[in-house]
């Protein structure tokens, strides 16, 4: 009963390094999301994918790229990490356009 | 410009009493309002939602009230239990837009 699985759980990067956050869901959901959560702020949408092969920018897409590899997997890539990208990242999925999202447990990323 | 505001960063309530969490919004176009609950080191989990055509929705110990004229919603938890200690996020969405707008969260502490 995995739901939404994110890897890694923790990561420390140096400024300018690149990395990919992985996300997979086993609920056969069409929609997948990447959010970031910063202290004192609500979750902010980075990118959204309504279905395999489609992606849309959210509120804060700058500095990120995404790939919807197949229906299960949605990855988030930081090409050149910056300290401002230090945050907790959450992947989520939902059935169609439902407001009920299922979240992974998060990735805590620090960029030094 | 925060469209969804949770003005109380934290709230402490005695076990067995009522917990009331509040949320204000500015966008009159919001059609759906949701509450999510988050434990440390976990992703948010959906708790309860309400459509803008209703003013109350109840699910067990949890009730959400919507006051559209005041642009205000609240979550009531009765009776409060130790397991309710968590961060509660309010979120809202327009029917035509997949994007959820989140409040900053309220940390609820249930005292034994």
Coordinates of C-alpha atoms in Angstrom, one line a residue, chain A:
Chain A
X1 CA 0.0 0.0 0.0
X2 CA 2.8 2.4 -1.0
X3 CA 0.7 5.4 -2.4
X4 CA 3.2 8.1 -3.4
X5 CA 6.9 7.4 -3.0
X6 CA 9.6 10.0 -3.2
X7 CA 13.3 9.7 -3.2
X8 CA 15.6 10.8 -1.7
X9 CA 14.3 11.8 1.7
X10 CA 17.3 14.1 2.4
X11 CA 19.8 15.8 0.1
X12 CA 22.5 18.4 0.5
X13 CA 23.8 20.1 -2.6
X14 CA 26.4 22.7 -3.3
X15 CA 25.4 25.8 -5.3
X16 CA 25.5 25.0 -9.0
X17 CA 25.1 21.2 -8.6
X18 CA 22.3 19.4 -10.3
X19 CA 20.0 16.7 -9.1
X20 CA 16.7 14.9 -9.9
X21 CA 14.0 14.2 -7.3
X22 CA 12.0 11.1 -8.1
X23 CA 8.4 10.4 -7.5
X24 CA 6.2 7.4 -8.3
X25 CA 2.5 6.6 -7.5
X26 CA 0.8 3.3 -7.6
X27 CA -2.8 4.6 -7.5
X28 CA -3.3 4.8 -11.3
X29 CA -3.8 8.6 -11.0
X30 CA -3.7 10.8 -14.0
X31 CA -2.6 14.0 -12.3
X32 CA 0.7 14.6 -10.5
X33 CA 2.2 17.6 -8.8
X34 CA 5.4 19.0 -7.4
X35 CA 5.2 21.4 -4.5
X36 CA 7.7 23.2 -2.3
X37 CA 7.1 24.2 1.3
X38 CA 9.0 26.9 3.0
X39 CA 8.8 28.0 6.7
X40 CA 5.9 30.3 7.4
X41 CA 4.4 29.8 3.9
X42 CA 1.8 27.5 2.4
X43 CA 2.7 24.9 -0.2
X44 CA 3.5 26.4 -3.5
X45 CA 3.0 24.6 -6.8
X46 CA 6.1 24.2 -9.0
X47 CA 4.8 22.1 -11.8
X48 CA 1.7 20.0 -12.6
X49 CA 1.0 17.1 -15.0
X50 CA -2.5 16.3 -16.0
X51 CA -1.5 13.2 -17.8
X52 CA 1.4 11.3 -19.3
X53 CA 3.2 13.6 -21.8
X54 CA 1.8 16.9 -20.5
X55 CA 3.2 19.4 -18.0
X56 CA 2.2 22.9 -16.9
X57 CA 4.0 25.5 -14.9
X58 CA 2.7 26.3 -11.5
X59 CA 3.3 29.3 -9.3
X60 CA 7.1 29.0 -8.9
X61 CA 8.6 27.1 -11.8
X62 CA 11.8 29.1 -12.3
X63 CA 14.9 27.0 -11.8
X64 CA 13.1 23.7 -12.2
X65 CA 12.3 21.2 -15.0
X66 CA 10.0 18.2 -14.9
X67 CA 9.5 15.0 -16.8
X68 CA 6.3 12.9 -16.8
X69 CA 8.1 9.6 -17.7
X70 CA 4.9 7.5 -17.7
X71 CA 1.6 7.5 -15.8
X72 CA 3.4 6.4 -12.6
X73 CA 6.4 8.6 -12.5
X74 CA 7.0 12.4 -12.3
X75 CA 10.5 13.7 -11.7
X76 CA 11.7 17.2 -10.8
X77 CA 15.1 18.4 -11.9
X78 CA 17.2 21.2 -10.5
X79 CA 19.8 22.0 -13.2
X80 CA 21.9 24.4 -11.2
X81 CA 20.9 24.5 -7.6
X82 CA 20.7 27.8 -5.7
X83 CA 20.4 28.5 -1.9
X84 CA 16.9 29.9 -2.6
X85 CA 15.9 26.3 -3.5
X86 CA 16.5 25.1 0.0
X87 CA 13.1 23.8 0.9
X88 CA 11.0 20.7 1.5
X89 CA 9.6 19.2 -1.7
X90 CA 6.5 17.2 -1.9
X91 CA 5.1 15.2 -4.8
X92 CA 1.4 14.5 -5.0
X93 CA -1.1 12.8 -7.2
X94 CA -4.9 12.9 -7.7
X95 CA -7.6 11.3 -9.6
X96 CA -8.3 13.6 -12.5
X97 CA -9.0 17.1 -11.4
X98 CA -10.0 16.1 -7.9
X99 CA -9.0 18.5 -5.1
X100 CA -8.2 15.5 -3.0
X101 CA -4.4 15.1 -3.3
X102 CA -2.3 12.2 -2.1
X103 CA 1.2 13.3 -1.0
X104 CA 4.5 11.6 -0.6
X105 CA 6.5 12.0 2.6
X106 CA 8.7 14.8 1.2
X107 CA 12.4 15.5 0.3
X108 CA 14.3 17.9 2.5
X109 CA 16.8 19.7 0.3
X110 CA 19.6 22.0 1.5
X111 CA 21.6 24.0 -1.0
X112 CA 24.8 25.4 0.5

